Tab-separated table of C-alpha atoms and ligand atoms in Angstrom:
chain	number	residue	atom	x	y	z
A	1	UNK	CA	0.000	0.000	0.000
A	2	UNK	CA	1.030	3.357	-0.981
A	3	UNK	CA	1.037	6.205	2.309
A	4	UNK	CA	0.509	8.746	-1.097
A	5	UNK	CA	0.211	8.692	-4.533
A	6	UNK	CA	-0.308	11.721	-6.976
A	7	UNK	CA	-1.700	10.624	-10.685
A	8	UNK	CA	-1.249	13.095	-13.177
A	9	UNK	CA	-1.879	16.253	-11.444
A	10	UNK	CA	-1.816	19.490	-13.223
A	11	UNK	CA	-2.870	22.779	-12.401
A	12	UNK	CA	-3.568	25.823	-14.713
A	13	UNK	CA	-4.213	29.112	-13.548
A	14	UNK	CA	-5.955	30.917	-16.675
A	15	UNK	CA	-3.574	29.862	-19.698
A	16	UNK	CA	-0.721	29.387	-17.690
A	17	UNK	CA	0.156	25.632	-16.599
A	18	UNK	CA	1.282	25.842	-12.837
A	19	UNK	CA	1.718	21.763	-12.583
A	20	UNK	CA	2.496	20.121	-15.366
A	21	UNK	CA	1.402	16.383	-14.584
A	22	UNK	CA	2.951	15.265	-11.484
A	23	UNK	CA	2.995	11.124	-11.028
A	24	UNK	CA	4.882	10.050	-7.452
A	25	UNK	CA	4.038	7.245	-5.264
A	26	UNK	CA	5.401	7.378	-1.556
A	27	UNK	CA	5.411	4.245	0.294
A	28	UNK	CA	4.604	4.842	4.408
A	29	UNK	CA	7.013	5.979	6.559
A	30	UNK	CA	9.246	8.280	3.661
A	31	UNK	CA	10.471	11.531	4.036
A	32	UNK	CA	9.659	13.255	0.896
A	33	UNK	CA	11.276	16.604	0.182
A	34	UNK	CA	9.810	18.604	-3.061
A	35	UNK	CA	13.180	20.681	-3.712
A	36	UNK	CA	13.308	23.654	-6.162
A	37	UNK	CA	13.775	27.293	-6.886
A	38	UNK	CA	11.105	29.693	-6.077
A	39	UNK	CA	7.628	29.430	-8.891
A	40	UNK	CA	8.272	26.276	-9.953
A	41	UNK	CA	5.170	25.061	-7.798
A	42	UNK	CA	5.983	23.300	-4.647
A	43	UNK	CA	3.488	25.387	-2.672
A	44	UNK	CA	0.947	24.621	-4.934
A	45	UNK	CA	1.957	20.650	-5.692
A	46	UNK	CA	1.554	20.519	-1.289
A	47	UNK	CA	-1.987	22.675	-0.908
A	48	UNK	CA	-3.564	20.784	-3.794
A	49	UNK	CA	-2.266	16.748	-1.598
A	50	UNK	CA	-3.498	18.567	1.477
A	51	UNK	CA	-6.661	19.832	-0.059
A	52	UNK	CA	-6.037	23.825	0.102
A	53	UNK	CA	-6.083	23.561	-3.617
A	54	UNK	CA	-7.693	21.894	-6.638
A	55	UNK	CA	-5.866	20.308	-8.971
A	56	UNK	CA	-7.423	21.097	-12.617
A	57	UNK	CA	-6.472	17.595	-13.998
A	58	UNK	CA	-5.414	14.093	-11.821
A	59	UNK	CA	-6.055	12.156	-8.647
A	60	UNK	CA	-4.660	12.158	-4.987
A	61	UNK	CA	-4.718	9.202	-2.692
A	62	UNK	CA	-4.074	8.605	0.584
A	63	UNK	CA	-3.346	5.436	1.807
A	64	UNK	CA	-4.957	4.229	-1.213
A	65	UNK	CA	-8.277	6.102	-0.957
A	66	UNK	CA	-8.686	8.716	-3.474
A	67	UNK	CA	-9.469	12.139	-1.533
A	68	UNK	CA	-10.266	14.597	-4.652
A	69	UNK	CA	-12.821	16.635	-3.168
A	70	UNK	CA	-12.565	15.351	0.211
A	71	UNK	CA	-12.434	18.417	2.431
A	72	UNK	CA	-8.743	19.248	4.064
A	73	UNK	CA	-10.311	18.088	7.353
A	74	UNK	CA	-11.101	14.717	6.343
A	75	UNK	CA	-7.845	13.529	4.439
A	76	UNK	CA	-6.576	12.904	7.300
A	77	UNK	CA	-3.181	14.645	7.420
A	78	UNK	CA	-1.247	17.792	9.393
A	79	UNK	CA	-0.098	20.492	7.592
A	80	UNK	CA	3.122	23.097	9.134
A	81	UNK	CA	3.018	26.384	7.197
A	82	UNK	CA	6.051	28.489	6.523
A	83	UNK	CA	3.985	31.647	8.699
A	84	UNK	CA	3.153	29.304	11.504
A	85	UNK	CA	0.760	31.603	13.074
A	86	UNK	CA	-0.149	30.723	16.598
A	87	UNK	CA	-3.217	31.594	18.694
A	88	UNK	CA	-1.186	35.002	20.737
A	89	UNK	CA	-3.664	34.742	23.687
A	90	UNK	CA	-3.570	30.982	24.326
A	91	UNK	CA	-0.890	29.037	26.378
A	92	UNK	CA	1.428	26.685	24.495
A	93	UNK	CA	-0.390	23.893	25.239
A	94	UNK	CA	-3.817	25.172	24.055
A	95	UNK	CA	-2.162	25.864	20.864
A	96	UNK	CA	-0.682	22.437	20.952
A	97	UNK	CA	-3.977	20.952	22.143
A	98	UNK	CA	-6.729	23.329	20.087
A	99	UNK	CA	-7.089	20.933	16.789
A	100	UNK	CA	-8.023	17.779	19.314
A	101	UNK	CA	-9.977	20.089	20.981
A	102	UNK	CA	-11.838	20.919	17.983
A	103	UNK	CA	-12.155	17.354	17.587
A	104	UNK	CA	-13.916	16.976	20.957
A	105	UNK	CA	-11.076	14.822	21.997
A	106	UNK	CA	-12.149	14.576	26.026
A	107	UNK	CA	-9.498	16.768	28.298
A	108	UNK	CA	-7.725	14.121	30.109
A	109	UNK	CA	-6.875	12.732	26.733
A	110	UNK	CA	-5.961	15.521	25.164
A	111	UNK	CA	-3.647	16.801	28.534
A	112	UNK	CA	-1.952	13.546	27.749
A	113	UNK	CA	-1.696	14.049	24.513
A	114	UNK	CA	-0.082	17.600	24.365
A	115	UNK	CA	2.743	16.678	27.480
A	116	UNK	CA	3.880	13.400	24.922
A	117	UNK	CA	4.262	15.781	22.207
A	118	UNK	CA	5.870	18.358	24.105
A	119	UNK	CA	8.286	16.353	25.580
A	120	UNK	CA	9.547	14.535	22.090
A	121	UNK	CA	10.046	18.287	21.402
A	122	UNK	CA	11.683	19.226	24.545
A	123	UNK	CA	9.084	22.152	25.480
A	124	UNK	CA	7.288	20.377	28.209
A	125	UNK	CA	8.487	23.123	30.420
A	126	UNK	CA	7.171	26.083	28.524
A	127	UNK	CA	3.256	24.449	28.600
A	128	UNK	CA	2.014	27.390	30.563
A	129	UNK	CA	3.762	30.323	28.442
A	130	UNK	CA	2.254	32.026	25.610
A	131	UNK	CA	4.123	32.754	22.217
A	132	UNK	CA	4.839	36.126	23.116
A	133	UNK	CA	7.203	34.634	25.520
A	134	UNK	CA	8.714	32.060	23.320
A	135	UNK	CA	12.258	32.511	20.908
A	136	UNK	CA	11.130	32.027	17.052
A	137	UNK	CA	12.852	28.321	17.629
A	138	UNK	CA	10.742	27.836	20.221
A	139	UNK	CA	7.314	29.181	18.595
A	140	UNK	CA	8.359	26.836	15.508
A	141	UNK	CA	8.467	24.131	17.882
A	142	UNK	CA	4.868	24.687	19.076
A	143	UNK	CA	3.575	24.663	15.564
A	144	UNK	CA	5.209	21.237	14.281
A	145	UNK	CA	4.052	19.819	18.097
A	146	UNK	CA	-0.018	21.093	16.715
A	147	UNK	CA	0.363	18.941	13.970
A	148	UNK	CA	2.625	15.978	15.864
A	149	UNK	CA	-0.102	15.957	18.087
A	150	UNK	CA	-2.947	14.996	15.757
A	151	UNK	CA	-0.965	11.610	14.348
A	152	UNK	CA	-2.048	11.748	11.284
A	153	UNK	CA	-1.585	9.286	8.168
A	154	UNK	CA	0.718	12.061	6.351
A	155	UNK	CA	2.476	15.217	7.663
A	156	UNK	CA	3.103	17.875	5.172
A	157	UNK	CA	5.777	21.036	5.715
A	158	UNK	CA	5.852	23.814	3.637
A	159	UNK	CA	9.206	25.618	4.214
A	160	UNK	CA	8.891	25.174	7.812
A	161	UNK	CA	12.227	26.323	9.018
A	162	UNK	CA	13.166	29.457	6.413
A	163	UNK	CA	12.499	32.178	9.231
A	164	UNK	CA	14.326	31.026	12.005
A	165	UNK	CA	18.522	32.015	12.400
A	166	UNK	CA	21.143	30.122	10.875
A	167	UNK	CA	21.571	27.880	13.667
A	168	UNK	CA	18.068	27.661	14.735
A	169	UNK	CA	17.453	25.996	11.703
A	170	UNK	CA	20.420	23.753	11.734
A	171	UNK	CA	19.055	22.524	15.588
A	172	UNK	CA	15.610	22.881	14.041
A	173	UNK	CA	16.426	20.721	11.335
A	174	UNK	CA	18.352	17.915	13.132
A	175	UNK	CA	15.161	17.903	15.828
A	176	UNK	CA	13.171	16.737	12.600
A	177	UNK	CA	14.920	14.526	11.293
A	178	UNK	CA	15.138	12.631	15.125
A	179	UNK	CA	11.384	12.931	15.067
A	180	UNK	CA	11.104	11.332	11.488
A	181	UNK	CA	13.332	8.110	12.793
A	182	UNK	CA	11.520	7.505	16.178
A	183	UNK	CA	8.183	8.276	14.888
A	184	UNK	CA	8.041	6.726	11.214
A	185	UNK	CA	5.676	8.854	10.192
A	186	UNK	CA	5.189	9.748	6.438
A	187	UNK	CA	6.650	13.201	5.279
A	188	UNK	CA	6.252	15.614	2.321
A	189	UNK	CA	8.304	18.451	3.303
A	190	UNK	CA	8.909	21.951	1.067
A	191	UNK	CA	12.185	23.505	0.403
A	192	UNK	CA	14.581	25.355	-1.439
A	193	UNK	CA	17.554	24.886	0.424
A	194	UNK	CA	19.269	21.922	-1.065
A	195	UNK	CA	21.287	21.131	2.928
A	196	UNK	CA	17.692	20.906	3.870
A	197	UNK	CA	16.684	18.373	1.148
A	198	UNK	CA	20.013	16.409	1.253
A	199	UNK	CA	19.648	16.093	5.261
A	200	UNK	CA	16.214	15.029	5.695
A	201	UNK	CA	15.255	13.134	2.755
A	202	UNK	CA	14.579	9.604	2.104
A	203	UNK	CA	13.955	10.422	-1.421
A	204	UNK	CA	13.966	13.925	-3.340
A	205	UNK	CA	12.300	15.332	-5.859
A	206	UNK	CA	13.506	18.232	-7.950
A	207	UNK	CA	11.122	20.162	-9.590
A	208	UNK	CA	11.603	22.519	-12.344
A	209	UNK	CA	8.805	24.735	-13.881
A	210	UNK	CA	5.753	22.745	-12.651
A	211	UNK	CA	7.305	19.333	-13.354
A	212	UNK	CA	9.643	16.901	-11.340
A	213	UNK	CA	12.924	16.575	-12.586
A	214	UNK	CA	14.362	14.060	-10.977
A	215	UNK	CA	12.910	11.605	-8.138
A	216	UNK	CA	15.894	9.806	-6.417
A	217	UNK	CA	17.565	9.427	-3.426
A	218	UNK	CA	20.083	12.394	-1.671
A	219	UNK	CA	22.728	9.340	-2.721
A	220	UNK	CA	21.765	9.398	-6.271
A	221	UNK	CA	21.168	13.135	-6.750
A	222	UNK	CA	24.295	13.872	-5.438
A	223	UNK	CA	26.278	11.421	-7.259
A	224	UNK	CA	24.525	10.974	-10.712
A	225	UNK	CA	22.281	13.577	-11.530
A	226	UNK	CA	19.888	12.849	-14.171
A	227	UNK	CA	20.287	16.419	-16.036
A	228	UNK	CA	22.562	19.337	-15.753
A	229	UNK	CA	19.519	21.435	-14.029
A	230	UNK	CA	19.699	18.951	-11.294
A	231	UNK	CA	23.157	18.633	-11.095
A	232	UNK	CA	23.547	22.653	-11.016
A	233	UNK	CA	21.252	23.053	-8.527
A	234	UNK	CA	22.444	20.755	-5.535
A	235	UNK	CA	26.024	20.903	-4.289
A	236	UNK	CA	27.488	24.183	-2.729
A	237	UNK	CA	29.335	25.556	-4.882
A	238	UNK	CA	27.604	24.184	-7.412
A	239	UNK	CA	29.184	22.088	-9.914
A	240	UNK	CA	31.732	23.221	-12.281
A	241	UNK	CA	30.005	22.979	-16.202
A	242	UNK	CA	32.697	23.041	-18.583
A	243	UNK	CA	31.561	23.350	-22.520
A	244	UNK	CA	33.397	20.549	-24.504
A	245	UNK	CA	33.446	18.329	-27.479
A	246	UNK	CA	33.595	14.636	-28.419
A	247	UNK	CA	36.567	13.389	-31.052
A	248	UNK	CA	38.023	9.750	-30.721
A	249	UNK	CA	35.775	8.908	-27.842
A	250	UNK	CA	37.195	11.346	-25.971
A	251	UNK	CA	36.448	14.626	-24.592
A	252	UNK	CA	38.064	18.003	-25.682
A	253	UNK	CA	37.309	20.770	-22.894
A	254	UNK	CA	37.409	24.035	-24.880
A	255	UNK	CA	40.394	26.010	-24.314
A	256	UNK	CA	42.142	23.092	-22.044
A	257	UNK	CA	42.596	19.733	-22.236
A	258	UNK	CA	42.083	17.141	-24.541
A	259	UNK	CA	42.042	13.699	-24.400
A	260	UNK	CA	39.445	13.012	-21.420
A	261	UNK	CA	38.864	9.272	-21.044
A	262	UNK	CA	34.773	9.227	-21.327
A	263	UNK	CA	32.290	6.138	-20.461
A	264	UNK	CA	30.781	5.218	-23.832
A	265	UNK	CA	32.048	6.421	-27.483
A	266	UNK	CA	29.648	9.473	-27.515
A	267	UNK	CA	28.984	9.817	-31.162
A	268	UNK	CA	25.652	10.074	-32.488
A	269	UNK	CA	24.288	7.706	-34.681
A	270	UNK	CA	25.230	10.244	-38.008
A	271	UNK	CA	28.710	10.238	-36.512
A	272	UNK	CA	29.224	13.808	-36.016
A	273	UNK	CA	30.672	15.070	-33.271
A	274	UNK	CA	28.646	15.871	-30.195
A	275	UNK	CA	28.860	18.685	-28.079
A	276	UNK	CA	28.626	17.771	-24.518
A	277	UNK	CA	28.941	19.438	-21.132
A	278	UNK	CA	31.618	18.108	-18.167
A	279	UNK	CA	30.578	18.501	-15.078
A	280	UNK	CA	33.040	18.023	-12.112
A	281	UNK	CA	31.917	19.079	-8.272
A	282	UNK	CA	34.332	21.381	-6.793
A	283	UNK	CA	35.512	19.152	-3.937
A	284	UNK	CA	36.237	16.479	-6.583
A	285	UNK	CA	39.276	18.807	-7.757
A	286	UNK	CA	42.665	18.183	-5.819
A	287	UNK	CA	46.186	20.294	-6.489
A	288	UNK	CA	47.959	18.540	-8.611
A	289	UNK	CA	51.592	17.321	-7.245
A	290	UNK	CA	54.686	18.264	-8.937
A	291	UNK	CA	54.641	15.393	-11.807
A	292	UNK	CA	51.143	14.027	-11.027
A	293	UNK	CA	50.789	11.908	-14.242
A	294	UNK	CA	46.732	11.791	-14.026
A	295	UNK	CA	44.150	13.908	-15.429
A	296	UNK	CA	45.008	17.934	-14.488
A	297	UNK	CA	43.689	21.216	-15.548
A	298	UNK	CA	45.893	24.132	-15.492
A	299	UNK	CA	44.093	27.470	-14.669
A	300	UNK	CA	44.759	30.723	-13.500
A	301	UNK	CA	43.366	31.528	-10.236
A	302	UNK	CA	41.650	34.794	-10.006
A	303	UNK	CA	39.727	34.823	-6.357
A	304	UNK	CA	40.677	32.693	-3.326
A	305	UNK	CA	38.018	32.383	-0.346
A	306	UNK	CA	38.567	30.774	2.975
A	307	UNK	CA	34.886	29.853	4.106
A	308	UNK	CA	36.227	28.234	7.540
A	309	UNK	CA	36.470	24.240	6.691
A	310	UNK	CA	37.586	24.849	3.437
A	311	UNK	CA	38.977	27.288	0.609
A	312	UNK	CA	37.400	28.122	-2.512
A	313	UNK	CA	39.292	28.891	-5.289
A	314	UNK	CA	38.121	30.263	-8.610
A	315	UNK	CA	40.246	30.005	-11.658
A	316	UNK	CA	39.907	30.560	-15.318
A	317	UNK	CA	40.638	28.148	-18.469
A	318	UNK	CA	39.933	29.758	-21.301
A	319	UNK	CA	37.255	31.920	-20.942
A	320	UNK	CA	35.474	29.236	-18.817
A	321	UNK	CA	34.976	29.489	-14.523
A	322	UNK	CA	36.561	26.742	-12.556
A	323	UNK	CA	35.626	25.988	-9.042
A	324	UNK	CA	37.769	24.407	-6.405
A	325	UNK	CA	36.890	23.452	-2.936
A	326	UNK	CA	40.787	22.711	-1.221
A	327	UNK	CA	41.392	22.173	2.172
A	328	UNK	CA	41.702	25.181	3.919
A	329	UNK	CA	45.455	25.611	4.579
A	330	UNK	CA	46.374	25.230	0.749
A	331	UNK	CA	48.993	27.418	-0.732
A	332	UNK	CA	47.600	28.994	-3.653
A	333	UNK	CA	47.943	32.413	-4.516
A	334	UNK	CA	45.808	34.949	-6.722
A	335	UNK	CA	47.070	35.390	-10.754
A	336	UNK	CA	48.900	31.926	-10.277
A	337	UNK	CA	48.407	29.175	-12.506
A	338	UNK	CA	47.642	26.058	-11.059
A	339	UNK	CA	47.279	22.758	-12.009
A	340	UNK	CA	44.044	20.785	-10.705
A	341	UNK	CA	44.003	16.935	-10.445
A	342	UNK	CA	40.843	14.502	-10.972
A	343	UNK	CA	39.542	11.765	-11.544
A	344	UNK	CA	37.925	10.430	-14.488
A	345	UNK	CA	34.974	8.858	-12.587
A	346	UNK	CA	34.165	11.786	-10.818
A	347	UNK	CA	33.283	13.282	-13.895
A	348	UNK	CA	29.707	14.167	-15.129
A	349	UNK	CA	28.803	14.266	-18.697
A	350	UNK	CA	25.764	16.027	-20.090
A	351	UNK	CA	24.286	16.378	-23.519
A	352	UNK	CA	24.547	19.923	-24.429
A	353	UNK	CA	21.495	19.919	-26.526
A	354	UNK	CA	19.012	18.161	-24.411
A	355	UNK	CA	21.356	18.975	-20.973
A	356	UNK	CA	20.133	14.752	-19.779
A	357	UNK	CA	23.045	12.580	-18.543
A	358	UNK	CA	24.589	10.923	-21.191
B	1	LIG	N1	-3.733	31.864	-7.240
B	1	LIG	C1	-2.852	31.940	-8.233
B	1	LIG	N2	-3.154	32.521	-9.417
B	1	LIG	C2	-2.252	32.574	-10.430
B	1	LIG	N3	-1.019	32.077	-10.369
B	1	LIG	C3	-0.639	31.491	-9.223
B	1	LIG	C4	-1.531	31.395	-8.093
B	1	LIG	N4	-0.869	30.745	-7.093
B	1	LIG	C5	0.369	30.480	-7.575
B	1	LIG	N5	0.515	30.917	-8.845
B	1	LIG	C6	1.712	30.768	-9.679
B	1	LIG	O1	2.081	29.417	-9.741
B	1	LIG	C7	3.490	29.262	-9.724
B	1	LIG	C8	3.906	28.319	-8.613
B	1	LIG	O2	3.642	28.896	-7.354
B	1	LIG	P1	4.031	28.185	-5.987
B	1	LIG	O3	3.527	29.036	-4.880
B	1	LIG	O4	3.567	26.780	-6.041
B	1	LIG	O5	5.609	28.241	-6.061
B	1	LIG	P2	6.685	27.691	-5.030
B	1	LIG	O6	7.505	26.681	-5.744
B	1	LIG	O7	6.042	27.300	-3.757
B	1	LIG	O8	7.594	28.985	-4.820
B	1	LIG	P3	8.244	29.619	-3.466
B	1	LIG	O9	9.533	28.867	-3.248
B	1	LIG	O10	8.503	31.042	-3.880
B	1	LIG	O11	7.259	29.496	-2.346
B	1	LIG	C9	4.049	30.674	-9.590
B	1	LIG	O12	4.473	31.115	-10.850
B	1	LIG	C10	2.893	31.479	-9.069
B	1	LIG	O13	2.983	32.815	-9.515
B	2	LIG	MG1	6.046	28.094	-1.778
């Protein structure tokens, strides 16, 4: 049995096509994140499975019972919004307590209820305060512990952690994912932030103008990205996307290096040359030693940047950007040319044209 699964769901506001069929099935106790940049629908994909929304085409189902046009309250999930606005006047545990007791849940229950949840969230001492008296960390806490509360079939987040601090979020974040592994519950959670997404997930999916890119694992969109949208977008600093050709079933990286070993003769089937992009992550770049007989790029480095646990170092080879992530005590100065080792697995090749994997 599926916990969720979304058939062909599209959306259309006026002419414009907001969700361009969405098909996903989530098996119970997965930790969904919908990962993407900002318009290309996530709010809307999330309102539409909790019931905020109609989708204009397609079917939702819950634990395999189809819920279009089943009213929010009776599909049977818990939603966290990004403004998690609390009730001011009530204590924290009436706002913890207020959906059961909108259920006519009987008190003793619900007392019992609201002091589990607040103690898997570690706010069983602030019951009695209201939310004026609370840190944003804290408030946040109080609004994932309404819908933890309520243990329902499938919890859904919608950016639940984008205004609290830095490290709120961080502690925030690593609170959730504890939750997630004692509780089992099923997740679809909203982001941009690819640390988010790579942290919590049991799968991802990347979405890209109303349509999922890619549904994999962090594993797999980290380490073989279906297209060179996906592959741009996760990974901090993104992924270095070098313009090259194909000759002798090799690559040629424009203005650099030729002779890259690549994993299939990449000819098309008229044999002409193919243009193709190489990808290589920033942290898969090493300095090369003095007469390092592997694969090396020589650059010139133009900016250096210490960012604490490591040092980023952007070069130039021909007129293309190269990215390296050294560790941070690395001797390189600005307007040197280095030379950058890899390897030829850690390489990423895209079709130019179509920008898929190849
Ligand atoms: N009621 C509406 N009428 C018309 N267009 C809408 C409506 N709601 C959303 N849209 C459009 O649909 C697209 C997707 O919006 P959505 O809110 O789902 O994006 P999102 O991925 O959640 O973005 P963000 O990260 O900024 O929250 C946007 O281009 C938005 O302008
Ligand atoms: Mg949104």
């Amino acid at each position: 049995m599926s916990a969720l699964e979304l058939v062909n769901i599209r959306k259309r506001y006026g002419n414009v096509e907001t969700l361009k069929g969405i098909d996903l099935s989530l098996a119970s106790g997965e930790f969904l994140v919908l990962l993407g940049s900002s318009g290309c629908g996530k709010s809307t994909l999330l309102n539409i499975i909790a019931g905020l929304a109609e989708a204009t085409e397609g079917d939702v189902r819950i634990g395999d019972r189809s819920v279009t046009g089943v009213h929010p309250k009776n599909r049977d999930i818990a939603m966290v919004f990004q403004s998690y606005a609390l009730y001011p006047n009530m204590s924290v545990a009436r706002n913890i307590g207020f959906g059961l007791e909108m259920r006519h849940v009987p008190a003793a229950e619900r007392t019992q209820a609201v002091e589990k949840t607040a103690k898997m969230l570690q706010i069983e001492n602030l019951l009695a305060r209201k939310p004026s008296e609370l840190s944003g960390g804290q408030r946040q806490r109080v609004a994932i512990g309404r819908a933890l509360v309520r243990d329902p079939q499938i919890f859904l987040f919608d950016e639940p952690l984008s205004n609290l601090d830095a490290k709120l979020r961080m502690e925030t974040r690593t609170e959730l994912k504890r939750l997630h592994q004692m509780l089992g519950t099923t997740i679809v959670y909203v982001t941009h932030d690819q640390i988010e997404a790579m942290t919590l997930a049991t799968r991802i999916a990347v979405m890209r103008d109303g349509q999922i890119e890619q549904l994999a694992t962090p594993d797999e969109i980290y380490n073989r990205p279906a297209t060179r949208y996906v592959a741009s977008f996760v990974g901090s600093p993104p992924m270095n996307m070098l313009d090259a050709t194909v000759g002798d079933g090799t690559a040629h990286i424009a203005g650099s290096l030729s002779g890259v070993p690549l994993p299939s003769p990449l000819q098309d089937s008229a044999g002409r040359v193919r243009e193709i992009i190489v990808g290589i992550r920033p942290e898969s770049l090493a300095l090369a030693a003095a007469g390092d007989s592997g694969l090396t790029i020589e650059a010139k480095v133009e900016v250096v940047e210490l960012t604490g646990p490591e040092l980023v170092v952007t070069s130039m080879i021909g007129g293309q950007r190269l990215t390296a992530s050294l560790p941070p005590r690395s001797q390189v100065a600005v307007g040197s040319t280095q030379h950058f080792s890899f390897d030829a697995t850690a390489l990423h090749i895209f079709d130019k044209a179509t920008g898929k994997r190849i």
